[in-house]
Each structure stands twice: as C-alpha cells, then as structure tokens.
GROMACS .gro file of C-alpha atoms in nm:
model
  401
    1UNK     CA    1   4.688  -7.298  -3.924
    2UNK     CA    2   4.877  -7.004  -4.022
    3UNK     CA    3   4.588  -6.815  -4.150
    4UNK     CA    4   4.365  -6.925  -3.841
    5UNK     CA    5   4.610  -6.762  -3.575
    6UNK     CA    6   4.625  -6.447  -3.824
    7UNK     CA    7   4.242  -6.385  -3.807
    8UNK     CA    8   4.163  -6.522  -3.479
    9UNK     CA    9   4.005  -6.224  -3.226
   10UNK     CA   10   4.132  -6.114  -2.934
   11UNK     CA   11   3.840  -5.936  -2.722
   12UNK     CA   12   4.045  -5.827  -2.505
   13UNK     CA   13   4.259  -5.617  -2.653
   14UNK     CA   14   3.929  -5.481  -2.854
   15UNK     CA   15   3.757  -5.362  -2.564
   16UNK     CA   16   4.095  -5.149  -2.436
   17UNK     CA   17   3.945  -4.847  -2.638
   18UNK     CA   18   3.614  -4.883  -2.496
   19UNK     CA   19   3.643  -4.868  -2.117
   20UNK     CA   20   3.428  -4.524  -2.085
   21UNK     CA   21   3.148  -4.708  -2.228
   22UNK     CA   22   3.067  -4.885  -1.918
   23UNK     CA   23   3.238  -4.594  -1.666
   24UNK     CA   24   3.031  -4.327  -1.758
   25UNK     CA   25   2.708  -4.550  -1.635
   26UNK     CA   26   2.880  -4.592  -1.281
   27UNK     CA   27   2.981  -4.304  -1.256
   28UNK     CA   28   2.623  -4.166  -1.336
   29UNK     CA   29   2.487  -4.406  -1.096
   30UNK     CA   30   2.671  -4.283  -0.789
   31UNK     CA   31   2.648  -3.899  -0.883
   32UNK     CA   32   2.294  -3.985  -0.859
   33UNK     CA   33   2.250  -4.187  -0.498
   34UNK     CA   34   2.493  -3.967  -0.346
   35UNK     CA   35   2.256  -3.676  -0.441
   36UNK     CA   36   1.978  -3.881  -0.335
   37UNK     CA   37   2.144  -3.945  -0.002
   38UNK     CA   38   2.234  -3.602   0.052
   39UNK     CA   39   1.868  -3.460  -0.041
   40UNK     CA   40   1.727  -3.741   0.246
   41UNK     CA   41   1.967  -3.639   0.475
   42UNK     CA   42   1.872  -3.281   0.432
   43UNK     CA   43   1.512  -3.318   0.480
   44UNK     CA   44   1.578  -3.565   0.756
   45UNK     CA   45   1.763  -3.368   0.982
   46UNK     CA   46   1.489  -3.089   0.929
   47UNK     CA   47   1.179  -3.268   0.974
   48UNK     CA   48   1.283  -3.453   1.273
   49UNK     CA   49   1.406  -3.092   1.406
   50UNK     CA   50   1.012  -2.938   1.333
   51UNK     CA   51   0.896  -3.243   1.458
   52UNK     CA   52   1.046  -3.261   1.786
   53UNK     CA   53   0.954  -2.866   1.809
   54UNK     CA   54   0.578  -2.942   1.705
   55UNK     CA   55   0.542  -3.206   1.988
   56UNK     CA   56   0.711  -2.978   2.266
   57UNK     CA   57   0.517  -2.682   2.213
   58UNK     CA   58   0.164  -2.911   2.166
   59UNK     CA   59   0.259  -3.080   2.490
   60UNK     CA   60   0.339  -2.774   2.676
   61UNK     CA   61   0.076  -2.544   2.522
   62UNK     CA   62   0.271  -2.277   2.364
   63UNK     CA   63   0.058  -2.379   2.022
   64UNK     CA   64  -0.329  -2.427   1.935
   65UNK     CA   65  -0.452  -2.767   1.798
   66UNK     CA   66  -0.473  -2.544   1.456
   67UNK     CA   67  -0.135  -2.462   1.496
   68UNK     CA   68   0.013  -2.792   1.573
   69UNK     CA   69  -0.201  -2.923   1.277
   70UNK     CA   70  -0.028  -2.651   1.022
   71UNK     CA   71   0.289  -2.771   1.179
   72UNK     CA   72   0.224  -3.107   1.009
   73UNK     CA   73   0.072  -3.041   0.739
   74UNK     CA   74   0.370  -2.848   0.607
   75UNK     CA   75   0.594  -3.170   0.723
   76UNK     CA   76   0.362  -3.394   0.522
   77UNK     CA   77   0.437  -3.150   0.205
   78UNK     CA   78   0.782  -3.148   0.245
   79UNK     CA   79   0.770  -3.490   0.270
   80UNK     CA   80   0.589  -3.520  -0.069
   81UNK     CA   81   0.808  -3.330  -0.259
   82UNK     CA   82   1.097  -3.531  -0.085
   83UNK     CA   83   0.877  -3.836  -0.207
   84UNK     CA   84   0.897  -3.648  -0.570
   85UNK     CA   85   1.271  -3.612  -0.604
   86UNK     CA   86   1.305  -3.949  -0.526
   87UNK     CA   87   1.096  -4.055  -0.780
   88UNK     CA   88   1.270  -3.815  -1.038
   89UNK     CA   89   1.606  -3.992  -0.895
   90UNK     CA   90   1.442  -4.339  -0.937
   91UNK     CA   91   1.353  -4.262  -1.337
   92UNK     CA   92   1.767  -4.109  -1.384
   93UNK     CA   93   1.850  -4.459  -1.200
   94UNK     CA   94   1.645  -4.667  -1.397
   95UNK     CA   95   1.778  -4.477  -1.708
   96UNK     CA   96   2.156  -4.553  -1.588
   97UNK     CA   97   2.112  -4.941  -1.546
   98UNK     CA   98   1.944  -4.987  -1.919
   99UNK     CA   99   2.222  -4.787  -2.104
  100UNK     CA  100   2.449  -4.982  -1.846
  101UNK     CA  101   2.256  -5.347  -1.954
  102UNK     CA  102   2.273  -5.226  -2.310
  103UNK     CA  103   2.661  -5.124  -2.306
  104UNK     CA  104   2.728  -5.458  -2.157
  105UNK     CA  105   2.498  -5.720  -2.388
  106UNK     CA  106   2.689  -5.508  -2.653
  107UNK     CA  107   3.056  -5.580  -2.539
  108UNK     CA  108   2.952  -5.935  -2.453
  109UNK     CA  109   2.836  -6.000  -2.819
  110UNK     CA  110   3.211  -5.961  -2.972
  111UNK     CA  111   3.326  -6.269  -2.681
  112UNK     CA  112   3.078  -6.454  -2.975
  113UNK     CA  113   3.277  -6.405  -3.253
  114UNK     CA  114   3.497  -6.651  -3.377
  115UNK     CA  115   3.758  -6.484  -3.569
  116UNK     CA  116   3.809  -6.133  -3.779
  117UNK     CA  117   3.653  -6.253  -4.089
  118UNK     CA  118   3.332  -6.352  -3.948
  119UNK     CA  119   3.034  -6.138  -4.045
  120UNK     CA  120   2.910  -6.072  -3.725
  121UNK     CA  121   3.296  -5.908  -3.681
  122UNK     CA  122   3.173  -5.649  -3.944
  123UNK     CA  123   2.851  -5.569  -3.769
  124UNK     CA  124   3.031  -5.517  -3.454
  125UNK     CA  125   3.269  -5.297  -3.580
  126UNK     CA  126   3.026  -5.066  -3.749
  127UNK     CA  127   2.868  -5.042  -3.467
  128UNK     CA  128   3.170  -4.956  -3.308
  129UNK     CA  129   3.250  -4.711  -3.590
  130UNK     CA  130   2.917  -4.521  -3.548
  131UNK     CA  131   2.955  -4.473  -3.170
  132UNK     CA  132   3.332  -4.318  -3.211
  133UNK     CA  133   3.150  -4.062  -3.493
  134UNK     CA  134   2.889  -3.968  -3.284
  135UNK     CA  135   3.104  -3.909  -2.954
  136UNK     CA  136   3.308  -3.672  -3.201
  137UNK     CA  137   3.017  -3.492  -3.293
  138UNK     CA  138   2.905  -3.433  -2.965
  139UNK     CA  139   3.216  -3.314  -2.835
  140UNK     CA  140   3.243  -3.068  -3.097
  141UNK     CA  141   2.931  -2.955  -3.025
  142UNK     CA  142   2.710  -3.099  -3.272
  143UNK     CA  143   2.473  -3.255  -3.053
  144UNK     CA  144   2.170  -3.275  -3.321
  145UNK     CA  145   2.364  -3.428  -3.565
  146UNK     CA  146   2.506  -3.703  -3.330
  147UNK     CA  147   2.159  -3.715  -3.223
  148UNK     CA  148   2.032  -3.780  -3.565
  149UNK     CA  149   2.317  -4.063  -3.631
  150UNK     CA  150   2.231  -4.230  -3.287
  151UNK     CA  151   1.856  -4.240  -3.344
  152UNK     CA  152   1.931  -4.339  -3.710
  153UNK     CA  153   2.179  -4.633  -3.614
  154UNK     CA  154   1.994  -4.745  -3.265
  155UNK     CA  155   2.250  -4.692  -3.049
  156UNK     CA  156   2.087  -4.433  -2.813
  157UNK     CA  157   2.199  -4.600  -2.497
  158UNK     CA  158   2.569  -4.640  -2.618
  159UNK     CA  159   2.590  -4.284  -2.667
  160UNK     CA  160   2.641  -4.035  -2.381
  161UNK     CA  161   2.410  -3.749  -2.562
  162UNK     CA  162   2.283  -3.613  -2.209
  163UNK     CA  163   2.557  -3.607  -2.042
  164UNK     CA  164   2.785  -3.403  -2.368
  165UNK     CA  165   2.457  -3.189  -2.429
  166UNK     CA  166   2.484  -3.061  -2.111
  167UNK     CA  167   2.833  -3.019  -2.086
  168UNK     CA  168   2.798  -2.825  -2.406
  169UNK     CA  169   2.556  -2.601  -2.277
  170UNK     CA  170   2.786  -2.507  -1.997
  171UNK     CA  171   3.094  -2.474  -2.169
  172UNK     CA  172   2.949  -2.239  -2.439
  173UNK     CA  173   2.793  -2.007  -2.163
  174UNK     CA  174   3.134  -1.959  -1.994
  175UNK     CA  175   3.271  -1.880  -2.374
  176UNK     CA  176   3.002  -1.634  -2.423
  177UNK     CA  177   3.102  -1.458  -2.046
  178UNK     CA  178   2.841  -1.610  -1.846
  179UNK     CA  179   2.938  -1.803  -1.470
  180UNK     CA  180   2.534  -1.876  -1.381
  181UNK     CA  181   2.545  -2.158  -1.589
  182UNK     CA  182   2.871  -2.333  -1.445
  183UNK     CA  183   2.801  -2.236  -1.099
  184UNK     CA  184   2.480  -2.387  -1.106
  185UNK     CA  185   2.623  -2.681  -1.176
  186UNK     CA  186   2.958  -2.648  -0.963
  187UNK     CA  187   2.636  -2.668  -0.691
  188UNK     CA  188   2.541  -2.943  -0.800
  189UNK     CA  189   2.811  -3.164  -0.803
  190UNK     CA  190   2.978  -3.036  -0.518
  191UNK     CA  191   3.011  -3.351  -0.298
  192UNK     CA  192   3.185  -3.555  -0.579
  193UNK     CA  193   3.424  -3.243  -0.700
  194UNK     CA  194   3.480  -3.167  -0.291
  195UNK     CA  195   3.729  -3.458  -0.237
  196UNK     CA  196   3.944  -3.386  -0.548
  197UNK     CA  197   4.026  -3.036  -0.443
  198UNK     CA  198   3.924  -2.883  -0.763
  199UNK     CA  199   3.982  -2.516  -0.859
  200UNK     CA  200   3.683  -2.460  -1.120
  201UNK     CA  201   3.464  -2.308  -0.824
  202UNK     CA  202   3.766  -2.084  -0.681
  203UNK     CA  203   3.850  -1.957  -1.044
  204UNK     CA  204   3.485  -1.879  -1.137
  205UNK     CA  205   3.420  -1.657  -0.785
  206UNK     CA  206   3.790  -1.559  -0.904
  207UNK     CA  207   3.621  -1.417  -1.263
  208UNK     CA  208   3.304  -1.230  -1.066
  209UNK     CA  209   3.519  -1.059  -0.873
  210UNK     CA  210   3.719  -0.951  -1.199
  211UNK     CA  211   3.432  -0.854  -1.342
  212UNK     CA  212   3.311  -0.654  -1.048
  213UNK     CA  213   3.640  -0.470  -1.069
  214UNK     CA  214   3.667  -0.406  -1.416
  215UNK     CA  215   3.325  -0.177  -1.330
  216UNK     CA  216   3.452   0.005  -1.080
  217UNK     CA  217   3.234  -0.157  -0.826
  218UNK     CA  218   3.511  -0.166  -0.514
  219UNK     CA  219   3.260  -0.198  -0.247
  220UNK     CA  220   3.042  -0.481  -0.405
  221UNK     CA  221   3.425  -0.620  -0.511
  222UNK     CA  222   3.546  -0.618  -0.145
  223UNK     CA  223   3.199  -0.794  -0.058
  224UNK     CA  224   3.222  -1.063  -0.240
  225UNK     CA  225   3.617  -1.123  -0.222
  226UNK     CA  226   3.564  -1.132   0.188
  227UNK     CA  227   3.272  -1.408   0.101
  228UNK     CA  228   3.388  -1.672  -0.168
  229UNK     CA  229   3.750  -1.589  -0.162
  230UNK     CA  230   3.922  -1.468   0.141
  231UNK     CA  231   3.791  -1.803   0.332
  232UNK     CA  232   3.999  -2.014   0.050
  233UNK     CA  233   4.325  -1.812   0.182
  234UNK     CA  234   4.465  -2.145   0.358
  235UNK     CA  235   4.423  -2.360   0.054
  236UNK     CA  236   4.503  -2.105  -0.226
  237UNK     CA  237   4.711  -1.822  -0.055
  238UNK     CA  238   4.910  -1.722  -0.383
  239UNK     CA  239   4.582  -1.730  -0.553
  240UNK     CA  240   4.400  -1.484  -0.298
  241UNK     CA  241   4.718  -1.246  -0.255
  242UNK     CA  242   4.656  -1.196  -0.658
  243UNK     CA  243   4.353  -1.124  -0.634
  244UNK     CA  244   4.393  -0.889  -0.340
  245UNK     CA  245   4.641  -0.701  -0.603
  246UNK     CA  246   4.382  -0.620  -0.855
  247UNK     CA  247   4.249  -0.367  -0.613
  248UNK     CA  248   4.491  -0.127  -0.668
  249UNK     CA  249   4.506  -0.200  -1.052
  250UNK     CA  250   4.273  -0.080  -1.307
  251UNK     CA  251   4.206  -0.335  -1.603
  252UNK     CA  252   4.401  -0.108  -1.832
  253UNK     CA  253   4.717  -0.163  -1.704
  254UNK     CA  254   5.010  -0.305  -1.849
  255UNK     CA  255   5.177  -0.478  -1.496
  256UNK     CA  256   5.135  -0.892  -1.502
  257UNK     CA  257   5.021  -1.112  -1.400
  258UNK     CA  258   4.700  -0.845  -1.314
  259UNK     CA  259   4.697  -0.736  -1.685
  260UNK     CA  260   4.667  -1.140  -1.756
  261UNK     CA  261   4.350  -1.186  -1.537
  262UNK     CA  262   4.179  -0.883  -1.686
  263UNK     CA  263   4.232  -1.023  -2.043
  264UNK     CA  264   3.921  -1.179  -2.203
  265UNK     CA  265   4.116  -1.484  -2.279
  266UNK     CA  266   4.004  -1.565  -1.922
  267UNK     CA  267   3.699  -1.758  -2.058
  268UNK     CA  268   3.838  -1.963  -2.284
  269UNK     CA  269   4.070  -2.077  -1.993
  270UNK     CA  270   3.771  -2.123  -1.774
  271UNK     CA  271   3.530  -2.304  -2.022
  272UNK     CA  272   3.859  -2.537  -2.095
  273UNK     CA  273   3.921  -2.593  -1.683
  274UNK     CA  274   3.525  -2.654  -1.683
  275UNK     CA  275   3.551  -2.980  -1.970
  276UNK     CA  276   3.883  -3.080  -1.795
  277UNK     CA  277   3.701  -3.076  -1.467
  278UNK     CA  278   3.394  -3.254  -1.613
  279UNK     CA  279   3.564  -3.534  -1.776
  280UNK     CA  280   3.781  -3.629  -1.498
  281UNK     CA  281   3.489  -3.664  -1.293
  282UNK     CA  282   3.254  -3.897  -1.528
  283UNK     CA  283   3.584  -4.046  -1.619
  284UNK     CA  284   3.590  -3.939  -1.979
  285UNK     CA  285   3.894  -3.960  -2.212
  286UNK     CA  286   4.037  -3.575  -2.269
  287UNK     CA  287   4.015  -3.608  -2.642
  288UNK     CA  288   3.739  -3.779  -2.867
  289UNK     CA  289   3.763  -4.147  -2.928
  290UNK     CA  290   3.773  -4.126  -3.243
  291UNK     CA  291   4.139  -3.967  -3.224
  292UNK     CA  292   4.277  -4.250  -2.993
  293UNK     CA  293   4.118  -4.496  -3.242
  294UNK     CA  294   4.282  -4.342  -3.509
  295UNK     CA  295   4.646  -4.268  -3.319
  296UNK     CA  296   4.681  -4.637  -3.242
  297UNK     CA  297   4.610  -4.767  -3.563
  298UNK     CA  298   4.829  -4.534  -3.775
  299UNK     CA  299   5.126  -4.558  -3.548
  300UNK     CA  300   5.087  -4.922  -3.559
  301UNK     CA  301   5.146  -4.956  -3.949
  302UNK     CA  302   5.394  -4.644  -3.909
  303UNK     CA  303   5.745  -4.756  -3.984
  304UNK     CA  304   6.048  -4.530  -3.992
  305UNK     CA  305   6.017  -4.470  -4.387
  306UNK     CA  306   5.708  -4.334  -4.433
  307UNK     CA  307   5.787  -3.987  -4.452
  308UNK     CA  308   6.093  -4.036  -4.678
  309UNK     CA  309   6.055  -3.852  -4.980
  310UNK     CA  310   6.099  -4.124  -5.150
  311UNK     CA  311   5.751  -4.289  -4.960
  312UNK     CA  312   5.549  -4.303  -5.256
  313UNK     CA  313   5.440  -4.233  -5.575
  314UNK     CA  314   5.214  -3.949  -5.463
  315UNK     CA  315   5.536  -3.794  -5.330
  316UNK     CA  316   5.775  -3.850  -5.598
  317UNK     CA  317   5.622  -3.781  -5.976
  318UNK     CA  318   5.921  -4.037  -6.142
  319UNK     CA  319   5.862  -4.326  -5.954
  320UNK     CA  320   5.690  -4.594  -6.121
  321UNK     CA  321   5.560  -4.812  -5.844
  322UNK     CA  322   5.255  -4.738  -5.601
  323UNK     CA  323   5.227  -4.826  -5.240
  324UNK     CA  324   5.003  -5.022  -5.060
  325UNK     CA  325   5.111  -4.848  -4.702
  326UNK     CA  326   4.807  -4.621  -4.532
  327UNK     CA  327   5.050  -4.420  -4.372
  328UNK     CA  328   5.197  -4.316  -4.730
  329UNK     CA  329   4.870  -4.227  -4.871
  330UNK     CA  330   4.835  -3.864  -4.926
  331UNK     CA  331   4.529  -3.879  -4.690
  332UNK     CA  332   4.728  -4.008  -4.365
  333UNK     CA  333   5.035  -3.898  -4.422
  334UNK     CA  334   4.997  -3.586  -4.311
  335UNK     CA  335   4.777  -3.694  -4.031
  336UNK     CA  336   5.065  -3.955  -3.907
  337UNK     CA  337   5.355  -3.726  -3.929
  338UNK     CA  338   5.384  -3.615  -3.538
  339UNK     CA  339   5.261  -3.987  -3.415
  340UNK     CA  340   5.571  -4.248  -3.336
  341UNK     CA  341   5.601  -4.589  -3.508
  342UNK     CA  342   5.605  -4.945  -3.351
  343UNK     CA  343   5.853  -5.138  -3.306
  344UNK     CA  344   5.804  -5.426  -3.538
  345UNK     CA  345   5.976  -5.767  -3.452
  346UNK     CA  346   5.878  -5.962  -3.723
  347UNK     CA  347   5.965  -5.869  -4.075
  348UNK     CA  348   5.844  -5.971  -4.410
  349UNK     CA  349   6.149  -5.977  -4.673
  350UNK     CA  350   6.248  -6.142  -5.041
  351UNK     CA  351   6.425  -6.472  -5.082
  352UNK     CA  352   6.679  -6.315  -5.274
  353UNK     CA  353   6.755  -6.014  -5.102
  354UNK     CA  354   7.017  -5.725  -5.222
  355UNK     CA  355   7.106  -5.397  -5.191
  356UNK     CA  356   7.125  -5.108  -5.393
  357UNK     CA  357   7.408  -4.839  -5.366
  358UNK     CA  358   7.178  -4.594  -5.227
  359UNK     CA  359   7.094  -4.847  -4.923
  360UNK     CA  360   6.726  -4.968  -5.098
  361UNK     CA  361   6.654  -5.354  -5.025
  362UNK     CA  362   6.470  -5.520  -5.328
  363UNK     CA  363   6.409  -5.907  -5.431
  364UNK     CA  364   6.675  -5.929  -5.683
  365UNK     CA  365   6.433  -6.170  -5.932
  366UNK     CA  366   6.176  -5.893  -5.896
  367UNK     CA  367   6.425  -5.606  -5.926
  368UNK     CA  368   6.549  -5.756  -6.265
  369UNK     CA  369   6.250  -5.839  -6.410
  370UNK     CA  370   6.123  -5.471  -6.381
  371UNK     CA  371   6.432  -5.352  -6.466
  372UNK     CA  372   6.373  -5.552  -6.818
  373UNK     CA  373   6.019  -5.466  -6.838
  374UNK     CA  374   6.118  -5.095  -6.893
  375UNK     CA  375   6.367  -5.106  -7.136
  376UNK     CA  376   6.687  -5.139  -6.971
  377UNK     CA  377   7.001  -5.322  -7.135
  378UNK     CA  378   7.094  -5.620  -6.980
  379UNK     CA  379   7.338  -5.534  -6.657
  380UNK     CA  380   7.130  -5.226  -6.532
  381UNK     CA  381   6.816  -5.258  -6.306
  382UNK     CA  382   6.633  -4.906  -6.216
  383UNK     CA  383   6.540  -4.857  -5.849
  384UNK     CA  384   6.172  -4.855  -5.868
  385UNK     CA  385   6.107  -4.582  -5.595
  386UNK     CA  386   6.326  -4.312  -5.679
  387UNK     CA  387   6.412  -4.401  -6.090
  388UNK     CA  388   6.753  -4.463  -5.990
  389UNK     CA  389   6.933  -4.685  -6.206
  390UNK     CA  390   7.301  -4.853  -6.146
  391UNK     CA  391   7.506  -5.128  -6.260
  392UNK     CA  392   7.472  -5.470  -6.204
  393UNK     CA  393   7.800  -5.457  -6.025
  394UNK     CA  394   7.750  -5.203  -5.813
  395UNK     CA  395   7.438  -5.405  -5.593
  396UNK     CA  396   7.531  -5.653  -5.316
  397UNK     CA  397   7.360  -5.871  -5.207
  398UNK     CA  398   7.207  -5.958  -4.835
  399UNK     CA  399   7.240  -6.185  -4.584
  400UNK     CA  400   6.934  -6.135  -4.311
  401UNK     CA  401   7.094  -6.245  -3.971
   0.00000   0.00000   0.00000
C-alpha cells in the first residue's frame, strides 16, 4: 500500500508548469478576432459612408451612370479584399484551434495514467522534456534548431515556433538599432497593448527623437517631438519634460540623466521592454520553462547541507563515502547554490541513532561496522564524511522526539 501511494500520479500538480501551453492558443485566438473585428469595422464604416454618397449624388444628378458605376465597382473591390483578410484570418483561426485541440488531447492523456511507473508515464514525460528544450531554444534564439527538434519529435503544435520566431526577429532588429521592425508591430497590436497602458510605443518615438538629435536635426527633432510625444504630456509628463531637455544638450555631454538616454545601451533596454511587453501580452512565463522546471525540482531535494563542505566526496578528497543527493553532484551544485530548500516534514533516520562530537548523525550499527571495515581498533569509529575519527566515549546517542 505503501509503495502504491508513493508512485501514484497526481495530474494536477503536473500540469502547474504547463499552463502557457493552452494560454498562448487563447490568447492567439482573440488577438486574431479582435483584429478581424476591427478590420470589418473599418471597412464598414467606409463603405456605408461611399455608399450613402454614391446614391445621393446618382439620385440628385451630380454623377453620370459611368460614374456611379466606378463608385461601385471600387466598393465591390474593397469588399473583396475585405473578403481576403478574412479568409487569411479564418486559416490563423483554424491554425489556433488545432494546436489548441492538440495541446489539450495531450494534457488529457496523463489523466490516463495510472501511477509514475507506468510506461505511458515515460512517454509523457519525454514528451514533456522535448517541449521545455525546444521553448529554450527558441527563446535563445535558435529557432532552426528548435525547429529541427519539433519536426523531429512531432510536436509542432505544442511548440509556439511562430509566435518566438517572430518575436526574435523583432527583438534582434531593436539590438541592431532599428525601431521599423517593433513599430510595425506596436501597430499591430495596438488595441490589446492600449488597455494596459504600456510604454514600449512612447519609449520607441522616445529613441527616434534621440536619434534625430544626436544628428543635429533640431527642426525634424521638434517635428516629431510635437507629433508622437508632446500629446503623451498628460500621461507621461516626467517622461516628456526629459525629453524636452535633450534640446539644449548635445549627446556628448556628461550631465544625467540626458547623457543616459544618449548611451547606446538604450537598445538593449528597449529590445528587453519589447520581450517583457510581448510576453505579458500572450501570457508567457519571463524566463524559459526549462529554468522553472529545473528551479522546482532542485530546491525540492535541496536541504540545508548541501553546500557544506563536507557535502560530498567530490568536495572533500578524504572522505570515503559517495552521495546519492543531486544537489551534491558536482553538476547541480553549483546550479542550486542561490535557489532555497523545502521544508521537509517527514524525515528518514537510523534505528539506532547517535551523534558524533562534531554534531554528524549516523546509525550506530552502520557507523561501527565501517569503522571496523577500515582498520580501526576496537573503541574508535571514523566519521565517514569528513575522516574524522573519535572515541567510542565521546558519541551520544539520540533520542528523535
């Protein structure tokens, strides 16, 4: 019964790491109707505008048959290439809803394990394992590799490639000093970034009009502070008064915070607002999975002495045991060092438990028969971990309470 309750699985608390899997979808899926509804809307309000014109100035006589014809014909195209963007919508939709039916049948299948050591358990989890190394990939900007793995491992539609390809793109354009790129799609996803109150638009108008002052060009840097900046005065006041200032700076000077906005560092700062900005709004962790996978299960066989220097055998040269713990493995060790430990409420211990003088707890049976085992005369034992060795006197023993 023991062993039953030990390997039984708990979807639940599986499925707490994959959340974005089945956000990103939704979120997708309303970017794209909203867009949709906004591109109807558009075309809406102008055709039945020309429209109403067309049929007041037939009626009246201000235009020929010919005229009122050409009128309608260029309705009638409009409202084709309205008819095309829906269709182009309708594909991105249809797209959404199979990764979406995918990411779900694939979640649903681990509700049909029965327990950890069940095969399909293994499956899952590489699975699992292969999505976490390809969202790495892609947000460290190897998108063909992770593109490679996905296509490799058929699991296309649990992997965001688009959506990090394109983010990508965007990020390494701001980091090479190019705005185009992150405007365009600032544009884009205005509506949903509108409500939020973002700054990634501000600070990129903010950068031009650097720019535009850093070559001397006051009157095209006046321009275009009076048209994308000025109007933000209410929202972002200390934001526009600093900008104001850089007028009567040059970009070699030495005063902050103006020598601080001239500094190149500037795109680094933006391209990192621009993947903060685009993984709030798809709902995207900040940091890869793969990290948050890896946090939670180190700190959760952490305990407060694995970075003793006494850990391990890798760590100490005389000690004549060798651990079983992850966390004191030279490979994690490092990699654990900053994370915190759990608090453990159950506790494994010996029957026999005593102490040593320097506060080490050991299975006194165990302790002595090692002890023996290397040599020692009868009324010593050797601390196994740190080659101590003491009288048989000096240990006490333990009582767990």
């Amino acid at each position: 019964m023991a062993e039953l309750t030990f390997t039984k699985l708990n979807p639940e608390s599986h499925l707490l790491l994959d959340q974005p899997l089945l956000r990103l979808p939704v979120e997708l899926s309303r970017k794209n109707f909203k867009l949709a509804a906004v591109h109807v809307e558009h075309d809406k309000k102008h055709l039945l505008g020309a429209l109403k014109v067309t049929a007041n100035d037939s009626l009246s006589g201000k235009k020929t048959p010919s005229e009122t014809l050409g009128s309608l014909d260029s309705m009638i195209n409009r409202m084709k290439n309205l008819k095309r963007k829906m269709e182009g919508f309708h594909e991105e939709e249809k797209t959404t809803h199979r990764q979406a039916r995918q990411r779900l049948e694939h979640l649903h299948s681990l509700y049909q394990v029965p327990s950890l050591a069940d095969a399909k358990y293994d499956e899952w989890s590489r699975i699992r394992l292969n999505r976490l190394l390809a969202d790495y990939l892609l947000r460290n900007g190897y998108s063909e590799s992770a593109r490679a793995l996905a296509k490799e491992k058929g699991i296309e539609d649990l992997v965001d490639l688009d959506v990090f390809v394109q983010c990508h793109k965007v990020e390494e354009s701001l980091r090479r000093g190019s705005i185009q790129e992150c405007l365009a799609w600032c544009s884009e996803n205005r509506e949903l970034t509108r409500k939020t109150n973002n700054s990634l638009e501000f600070e990129l108008r903010l950068q031009q009009f650097i720019e535009l002052r850093r070559k001397g060009l006051l009157p095209e840097a006046q321009q275009h502070a009076r048209k994308f900046i000025s109007s933000t005065a209410e929202q972002r006041n200390p934001e526009v008064q600093r900008a104001a200032g850089l007028l009567a700076y040059s970009p070699g000077t030495r005063a902050e915070p103006y020598r601080s906005m001239y500094s190149k560092s500037r795109w680094d700062f933006l391209a990192n607002l621009f993947l903060k900005t685009h993984h709030e709004l798809f709902s995207l962790p900040a940091g890869p999975l793969l990290h948050l996978a890896l946090s939670a299960g180190l700190s959760a066989l952490k305990t407060p002495s694995c970075h003793s220097i006494y850990a391990s055998s890798s760590s100490n040269a005389s000690s004549t045991t060798t651990t079983v713990c992850p966390i004191c493995s030279t490979e994690l060790n490092e990699l654990a060092r900053g994370l915190r430990h759990v608090q453990h409420n159950k506790s494994s211990v010996e029957q026999d438990p005593i102490v040593l003088p320097n506060g080490r707890v050991y299975g006194r049976g165990r302790l002595l028969e090692m002890s023996a085992k290397v040599g020692l005369d009868e009324g010593r034992v050797k601390d196994p971990t740190t080659s101590e060795i003491f009288d048989i006197s000096q240990v006490r023993k333990v009582f767990i309470s």
